[in-house]
Coordinates of C-alpha atoms in Angstrom, one line a residue:
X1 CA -15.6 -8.2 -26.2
X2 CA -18.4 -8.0 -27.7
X3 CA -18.8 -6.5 -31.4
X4 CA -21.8 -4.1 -30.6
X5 CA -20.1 -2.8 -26.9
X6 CA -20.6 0.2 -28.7
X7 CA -23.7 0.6 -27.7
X8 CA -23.4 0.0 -24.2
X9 CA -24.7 3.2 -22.6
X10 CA -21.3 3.0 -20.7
X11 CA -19.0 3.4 -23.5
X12 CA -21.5 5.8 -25.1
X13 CA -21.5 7.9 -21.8
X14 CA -17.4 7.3 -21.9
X15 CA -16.5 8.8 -25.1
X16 CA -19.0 11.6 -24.7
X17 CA -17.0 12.8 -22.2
X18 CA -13.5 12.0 -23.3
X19 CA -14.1 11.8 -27.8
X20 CA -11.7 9.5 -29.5
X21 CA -9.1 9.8 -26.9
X22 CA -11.1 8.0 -24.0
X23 CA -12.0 5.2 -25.5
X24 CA -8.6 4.5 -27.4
X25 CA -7.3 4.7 -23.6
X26 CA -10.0 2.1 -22.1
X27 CA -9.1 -0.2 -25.1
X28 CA -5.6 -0.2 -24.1
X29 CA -5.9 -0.9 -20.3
X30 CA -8.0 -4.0 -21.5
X31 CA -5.7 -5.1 -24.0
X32 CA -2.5 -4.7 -21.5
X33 CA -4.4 -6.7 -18.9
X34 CA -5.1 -9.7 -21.0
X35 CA -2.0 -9.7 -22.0
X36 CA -0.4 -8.7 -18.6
X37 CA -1.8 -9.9 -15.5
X38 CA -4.9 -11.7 -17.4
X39 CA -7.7 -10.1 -16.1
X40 CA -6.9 -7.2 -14.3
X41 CA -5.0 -3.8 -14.8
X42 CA -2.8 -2.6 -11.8
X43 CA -2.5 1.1 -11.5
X44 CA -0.3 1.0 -7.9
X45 CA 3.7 1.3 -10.0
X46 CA 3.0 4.9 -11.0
X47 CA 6.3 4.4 -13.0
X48 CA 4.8 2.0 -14.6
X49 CA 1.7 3.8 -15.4
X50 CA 3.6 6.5 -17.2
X51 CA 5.6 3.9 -19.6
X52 CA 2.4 2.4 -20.5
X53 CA 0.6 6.3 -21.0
X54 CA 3.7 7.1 -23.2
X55 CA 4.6 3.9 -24.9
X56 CA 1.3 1.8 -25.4
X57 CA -1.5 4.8 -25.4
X58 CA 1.3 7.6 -26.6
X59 CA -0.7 9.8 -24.0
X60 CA 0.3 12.1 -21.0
X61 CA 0.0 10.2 -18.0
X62 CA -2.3 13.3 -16.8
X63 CA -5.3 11.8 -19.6
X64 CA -5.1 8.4 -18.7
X65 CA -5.2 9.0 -15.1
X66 CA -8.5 11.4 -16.1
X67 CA -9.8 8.2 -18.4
X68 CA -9.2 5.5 -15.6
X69 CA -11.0 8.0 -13.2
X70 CA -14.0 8.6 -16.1
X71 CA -14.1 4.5 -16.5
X72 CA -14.8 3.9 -13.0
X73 CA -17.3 6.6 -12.6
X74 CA -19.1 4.9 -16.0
X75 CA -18.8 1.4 -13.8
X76 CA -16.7 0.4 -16.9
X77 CA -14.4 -1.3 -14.0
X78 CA -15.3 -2.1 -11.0
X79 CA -15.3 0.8 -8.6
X80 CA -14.8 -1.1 -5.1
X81 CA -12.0 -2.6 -5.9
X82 CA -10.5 0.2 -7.6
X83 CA -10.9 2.5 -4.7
X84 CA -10.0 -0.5 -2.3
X85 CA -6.9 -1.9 -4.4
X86 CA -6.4 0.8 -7.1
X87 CA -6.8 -2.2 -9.6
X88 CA -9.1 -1.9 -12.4
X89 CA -11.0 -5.3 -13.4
X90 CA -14.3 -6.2 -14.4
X91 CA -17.1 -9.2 -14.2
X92 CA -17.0 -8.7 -17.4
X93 CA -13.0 -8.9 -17.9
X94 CA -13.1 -11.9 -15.4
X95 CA -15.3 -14.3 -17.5
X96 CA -12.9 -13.5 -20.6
X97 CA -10.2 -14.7 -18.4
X98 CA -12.1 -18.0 -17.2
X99 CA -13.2 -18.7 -20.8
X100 CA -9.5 -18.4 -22.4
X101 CA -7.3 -20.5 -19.9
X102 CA -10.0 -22.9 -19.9
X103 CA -8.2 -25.3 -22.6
X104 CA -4.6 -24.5 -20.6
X105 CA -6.1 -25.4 -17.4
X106 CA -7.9 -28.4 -18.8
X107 CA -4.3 -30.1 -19.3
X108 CA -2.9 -29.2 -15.9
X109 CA -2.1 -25.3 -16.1
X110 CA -2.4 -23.9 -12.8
X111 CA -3.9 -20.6 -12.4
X112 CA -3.7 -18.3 -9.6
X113 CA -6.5 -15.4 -8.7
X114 CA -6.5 -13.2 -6.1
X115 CA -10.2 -13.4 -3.6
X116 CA -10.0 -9.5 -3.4
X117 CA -10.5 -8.4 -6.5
X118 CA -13.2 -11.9 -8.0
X119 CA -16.8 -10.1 -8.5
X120 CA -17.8 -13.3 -9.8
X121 CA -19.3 -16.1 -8.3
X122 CA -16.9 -19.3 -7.5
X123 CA -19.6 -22.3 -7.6
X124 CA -17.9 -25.6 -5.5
X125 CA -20.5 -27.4 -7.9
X126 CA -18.4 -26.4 -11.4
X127 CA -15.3 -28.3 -11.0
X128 CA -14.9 -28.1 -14.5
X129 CA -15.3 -23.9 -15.1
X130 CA -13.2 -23.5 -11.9
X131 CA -10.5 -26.3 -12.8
X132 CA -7.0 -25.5 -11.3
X133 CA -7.9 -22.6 -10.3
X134 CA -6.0 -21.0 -7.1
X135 CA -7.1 -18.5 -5.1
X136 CA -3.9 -17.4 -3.5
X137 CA -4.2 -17.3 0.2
X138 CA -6.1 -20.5 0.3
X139 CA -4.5 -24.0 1.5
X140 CA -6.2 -26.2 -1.5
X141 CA -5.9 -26.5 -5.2
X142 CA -9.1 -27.4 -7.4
X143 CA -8.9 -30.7 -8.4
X144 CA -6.4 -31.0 -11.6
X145 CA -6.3 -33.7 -14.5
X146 CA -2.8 -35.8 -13.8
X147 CA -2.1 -38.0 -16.1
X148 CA 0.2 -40.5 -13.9
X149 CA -1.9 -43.0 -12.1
X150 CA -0.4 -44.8 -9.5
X151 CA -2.3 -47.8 -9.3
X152 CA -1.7 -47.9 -13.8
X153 CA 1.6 -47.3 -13.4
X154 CA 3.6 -50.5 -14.6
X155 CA 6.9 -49.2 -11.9
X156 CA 4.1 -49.5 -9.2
X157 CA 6.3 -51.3 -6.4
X158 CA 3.1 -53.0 -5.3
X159 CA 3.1 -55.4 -8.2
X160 CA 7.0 -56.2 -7.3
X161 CA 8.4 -59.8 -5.2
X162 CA 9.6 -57.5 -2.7
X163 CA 6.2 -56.0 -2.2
X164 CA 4.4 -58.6 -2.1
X165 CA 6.0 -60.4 0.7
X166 CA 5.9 -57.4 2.8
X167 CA 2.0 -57.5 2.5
X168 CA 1.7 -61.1 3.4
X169 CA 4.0 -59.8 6.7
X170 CA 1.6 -57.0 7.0
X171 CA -1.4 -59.4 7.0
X172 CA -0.1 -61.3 9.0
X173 CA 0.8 -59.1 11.9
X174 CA -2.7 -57.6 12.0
X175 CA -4.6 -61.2 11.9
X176 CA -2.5 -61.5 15.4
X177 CA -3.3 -58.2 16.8
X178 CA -5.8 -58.2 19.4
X179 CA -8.9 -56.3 18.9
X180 CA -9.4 -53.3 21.0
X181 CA -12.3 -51.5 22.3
X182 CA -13.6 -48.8 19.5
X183 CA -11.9 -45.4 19.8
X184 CA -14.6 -42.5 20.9
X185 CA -15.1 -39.9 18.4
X186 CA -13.1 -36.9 18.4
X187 CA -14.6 -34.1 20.1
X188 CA -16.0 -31.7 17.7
X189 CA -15.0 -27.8 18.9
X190 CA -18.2 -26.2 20.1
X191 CA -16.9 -22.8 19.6
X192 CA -16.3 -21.9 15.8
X193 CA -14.6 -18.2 16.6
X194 CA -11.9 -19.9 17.9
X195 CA -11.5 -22.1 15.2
X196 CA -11.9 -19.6 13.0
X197 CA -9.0 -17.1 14.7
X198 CA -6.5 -20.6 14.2
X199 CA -7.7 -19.7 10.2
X200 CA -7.1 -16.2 10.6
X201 CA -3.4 -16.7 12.4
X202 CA -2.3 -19.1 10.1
X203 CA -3.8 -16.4 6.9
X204 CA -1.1 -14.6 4.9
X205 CA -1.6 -11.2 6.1
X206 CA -1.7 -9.4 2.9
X207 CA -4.2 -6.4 2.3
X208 CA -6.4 -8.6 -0.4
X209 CA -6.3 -11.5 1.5
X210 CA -7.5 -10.1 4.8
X211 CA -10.1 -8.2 2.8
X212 CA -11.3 -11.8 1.4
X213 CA -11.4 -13.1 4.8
X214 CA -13.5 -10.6 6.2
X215 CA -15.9 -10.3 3.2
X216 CA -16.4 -14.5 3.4
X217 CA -16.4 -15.0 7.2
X218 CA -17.3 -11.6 8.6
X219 CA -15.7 -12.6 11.7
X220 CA -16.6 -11.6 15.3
X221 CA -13.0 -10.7 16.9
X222 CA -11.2 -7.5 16.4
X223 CA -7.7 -8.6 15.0
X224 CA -8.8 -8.7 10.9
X225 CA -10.4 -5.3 11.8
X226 CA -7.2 -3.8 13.1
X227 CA -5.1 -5.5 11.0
X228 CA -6.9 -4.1 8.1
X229 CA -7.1 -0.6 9.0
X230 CA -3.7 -0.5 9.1
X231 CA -2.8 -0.8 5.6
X232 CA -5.3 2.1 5.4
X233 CA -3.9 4.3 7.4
X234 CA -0.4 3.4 6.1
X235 CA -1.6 4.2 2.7
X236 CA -3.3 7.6 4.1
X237 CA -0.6 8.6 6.8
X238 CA -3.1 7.7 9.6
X239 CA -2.0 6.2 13.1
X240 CA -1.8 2.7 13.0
X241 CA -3.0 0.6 15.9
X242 CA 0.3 -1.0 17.9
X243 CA -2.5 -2.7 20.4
X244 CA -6.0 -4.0 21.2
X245 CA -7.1 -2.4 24.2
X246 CA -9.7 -3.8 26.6
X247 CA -11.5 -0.5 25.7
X248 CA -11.1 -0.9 21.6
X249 CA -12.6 -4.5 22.3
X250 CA -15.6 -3.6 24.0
X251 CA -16.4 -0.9 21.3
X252 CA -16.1 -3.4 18.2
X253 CA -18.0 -6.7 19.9
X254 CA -21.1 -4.0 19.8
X255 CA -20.1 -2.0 16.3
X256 CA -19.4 -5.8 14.6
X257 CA -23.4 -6.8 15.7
X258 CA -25.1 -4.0 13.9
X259 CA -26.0 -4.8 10.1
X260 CA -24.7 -0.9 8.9
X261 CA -21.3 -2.1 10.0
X262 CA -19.8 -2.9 6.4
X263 CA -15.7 -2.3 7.7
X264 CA -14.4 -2.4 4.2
X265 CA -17.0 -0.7 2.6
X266 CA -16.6 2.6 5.2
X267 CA -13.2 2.9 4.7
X268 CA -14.0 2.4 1.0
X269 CA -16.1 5.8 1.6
X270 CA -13.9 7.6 3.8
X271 CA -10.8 7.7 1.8
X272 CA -12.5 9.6 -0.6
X273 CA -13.3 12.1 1.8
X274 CA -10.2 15.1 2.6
X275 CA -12.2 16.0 5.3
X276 CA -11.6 13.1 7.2
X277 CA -8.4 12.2 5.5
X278 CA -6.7 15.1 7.6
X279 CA -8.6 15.2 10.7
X280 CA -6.8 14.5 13.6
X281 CA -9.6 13.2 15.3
X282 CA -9.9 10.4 12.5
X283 CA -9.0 7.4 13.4
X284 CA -10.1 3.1 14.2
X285 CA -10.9 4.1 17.7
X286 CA -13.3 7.6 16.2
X287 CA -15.2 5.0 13.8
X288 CA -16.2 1.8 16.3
X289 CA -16.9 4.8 19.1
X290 CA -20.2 4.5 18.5
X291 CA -23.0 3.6 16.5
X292 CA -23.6 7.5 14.5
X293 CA -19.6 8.3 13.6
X294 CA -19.3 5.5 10.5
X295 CA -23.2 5.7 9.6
X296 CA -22.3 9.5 8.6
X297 CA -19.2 8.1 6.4
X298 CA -21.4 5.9 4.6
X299 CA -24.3 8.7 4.4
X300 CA -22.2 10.7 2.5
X301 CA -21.9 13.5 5.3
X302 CA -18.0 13.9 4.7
X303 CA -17.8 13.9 0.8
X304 CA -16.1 16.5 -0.9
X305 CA -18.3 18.7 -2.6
X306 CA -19.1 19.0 -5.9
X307 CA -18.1 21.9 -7.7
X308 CA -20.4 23.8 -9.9
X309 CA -18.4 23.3 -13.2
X310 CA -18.7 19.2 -12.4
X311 CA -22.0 19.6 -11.6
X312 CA -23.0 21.8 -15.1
X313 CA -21.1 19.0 -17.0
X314 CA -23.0 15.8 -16.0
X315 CA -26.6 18.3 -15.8
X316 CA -25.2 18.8 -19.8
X317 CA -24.4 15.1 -20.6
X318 CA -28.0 13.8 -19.4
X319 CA -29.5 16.5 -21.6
X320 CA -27.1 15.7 -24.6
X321 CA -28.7 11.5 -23.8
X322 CA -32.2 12.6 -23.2
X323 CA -32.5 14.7 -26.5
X324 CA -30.2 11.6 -28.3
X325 CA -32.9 9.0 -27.2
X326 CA -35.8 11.1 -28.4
X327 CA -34.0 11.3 -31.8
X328 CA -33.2 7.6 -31.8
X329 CA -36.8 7.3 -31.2
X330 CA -38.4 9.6 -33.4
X331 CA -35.7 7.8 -36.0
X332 CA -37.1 4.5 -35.4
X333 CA -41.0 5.4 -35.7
X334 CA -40.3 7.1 -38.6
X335 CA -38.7 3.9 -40.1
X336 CA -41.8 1.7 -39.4
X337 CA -44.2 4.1 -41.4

């Protein structure tokens, strides 16, 4: 971290609002995730969250729940994956993490992410920055330094007696094998959804790595979809779909075409929303209906209102900045005369 954070308008905005105590708390969740899970801080074992409010902040679990809930509002962690995963991590936090396993993973040490929850960029071109780096879901491993060469090794069997006879066989045999006519190509599928629902089936079908499929491929057929909003409405006490209907298809191959159709994103929105969170009516089928029903979730058209004492607080916090910067700046003129 930087030594001057402390003037990030974040952290100034953070421990207007919470003193002493709120920034002692946000220093904590970043120093139990670098030590912890590297570069993210998982809030989902509420036991867990109360040994760590009592033992490493010596705090009611009440405050640091309020903190973790002030740090996302300041964008001090990232709030779409928080309100996705209920994991707190950073860009910031996740370049920290690249920059200190860079010597362990330079000398073989593996290192596994998770898709969901990267908000940086993974460039193919930087071998060396990504180096043994595994996303977990994915079928390949980033190249890794290995410091046994085959064709150095001394034990190599090729340089044996034995070896070498079989190759003069081997030689042999093919200088008397007739040559055959050259095999056509293979035939190269001209229809990329189905290739890409042979990815999908084959896909671990956890909740981060489905999101990671969807964000990267945005795929055309319904099952990531479905699948998805199921650990939503498990999470939520929704009904969860048991089938895809003829009727539930139709719906999404026109929902899945329009740009506004962001899947994660709405149910990102809604489950902030109580309104919709115990409506009956809510549901998959309510959502991909038509074209209006998830526009007015990502609108804002079901968000809980505001009450007037939250409202008061943030008018009395820009105030409390707006007259701070005119001091600041007053200060600095002042200074120059």
């Amino acid at each position: 971290m930087e030594c001057e954070h402390i003037r990030n308008t974040k952290v100034r905005l953070l421990y207007n609002e919470f003193q002493e105590t709120g920034y002692w708390i946000w220093q904590c969740i970043l120093s139990r995730s670098y030590e912890d899970k590297g570069y993210y801080f998982d809030c989902n074992d509420k036991d867990a969250l109360e040994l760590f409010a009592s033992e490493v902040c010596k705090k009611r679990v009440s405050q640091v729940e309020e903190v973790i809930r002030g740090c996302v509002r300041r964008s001090l962690f990232d709030k779409g994956v928080y309100d996705m995963f209920n994991v707190l991590t950073s860009a910031e936090m996740q370049e920290v993490y690249l920059d200190a396993t860079a010597e362990r993973r330079r000398k073989g040490t593996i290192i596994e992410m998770v898709p969901g929850y990267l908000l940086i960029t993974r460039d193919e071109n930087d071998l060396k920055r990504w180096e043994n780096i595994h996303l977990t879901g994915e079928k390949t491993i980033l190249p890794r330094n290995n410091s046994i060469n085959p064709r150095n090794n001394k034990e190599n069997p090729r340089h044996n007696l034995q070896s070498k006879v079989k190759e003069i066989e081997e030689e042999k045999t093919i200088a008397e094998t007739p040559v055959l006519p050259p095999v056509p190509p293979a035939v190269v599928s001209l229809d990329p959804g189905k290739d890409l629902q042979k990815e999908y089936e084959q896909l671990e079908k956890t909740k981060e790595d489905i999101f990671h499929f969807i964000r990267q491929y945005h795929p055309e057929f319904i099952q990531p979809y479905a699948d998805f909003w199921n650990f939503f409405a498990s999470k939520h006490s929704l009904p969860k779909i048991t089938a895809i209907s003829k009727k539930r298809k139709q719906h999404f191959s026109v929902r899945i075409k329009e740009k506004d159709f962001d899947f994660p994103n709405i149910l990102r929105k809604a489950k902030t929303s109580d309104f919709l969170l115990t409506g009956s009516w809510f549901g998959f089928d309510w959502l991909i209906k038509n074209d209006s029903n998830y526009l007015k979730v990502l609108e804002g058209n079901y968000d809980n209102k505001k009450t007037e004492g939250q409202n008061n607080a943030e008018s009395a916090t820009e105030e409390y900045l707006k007259k701070r910067a005119k001091l600041e700046e007053e200060a600095r003129l002042r200074a120059q005369r």
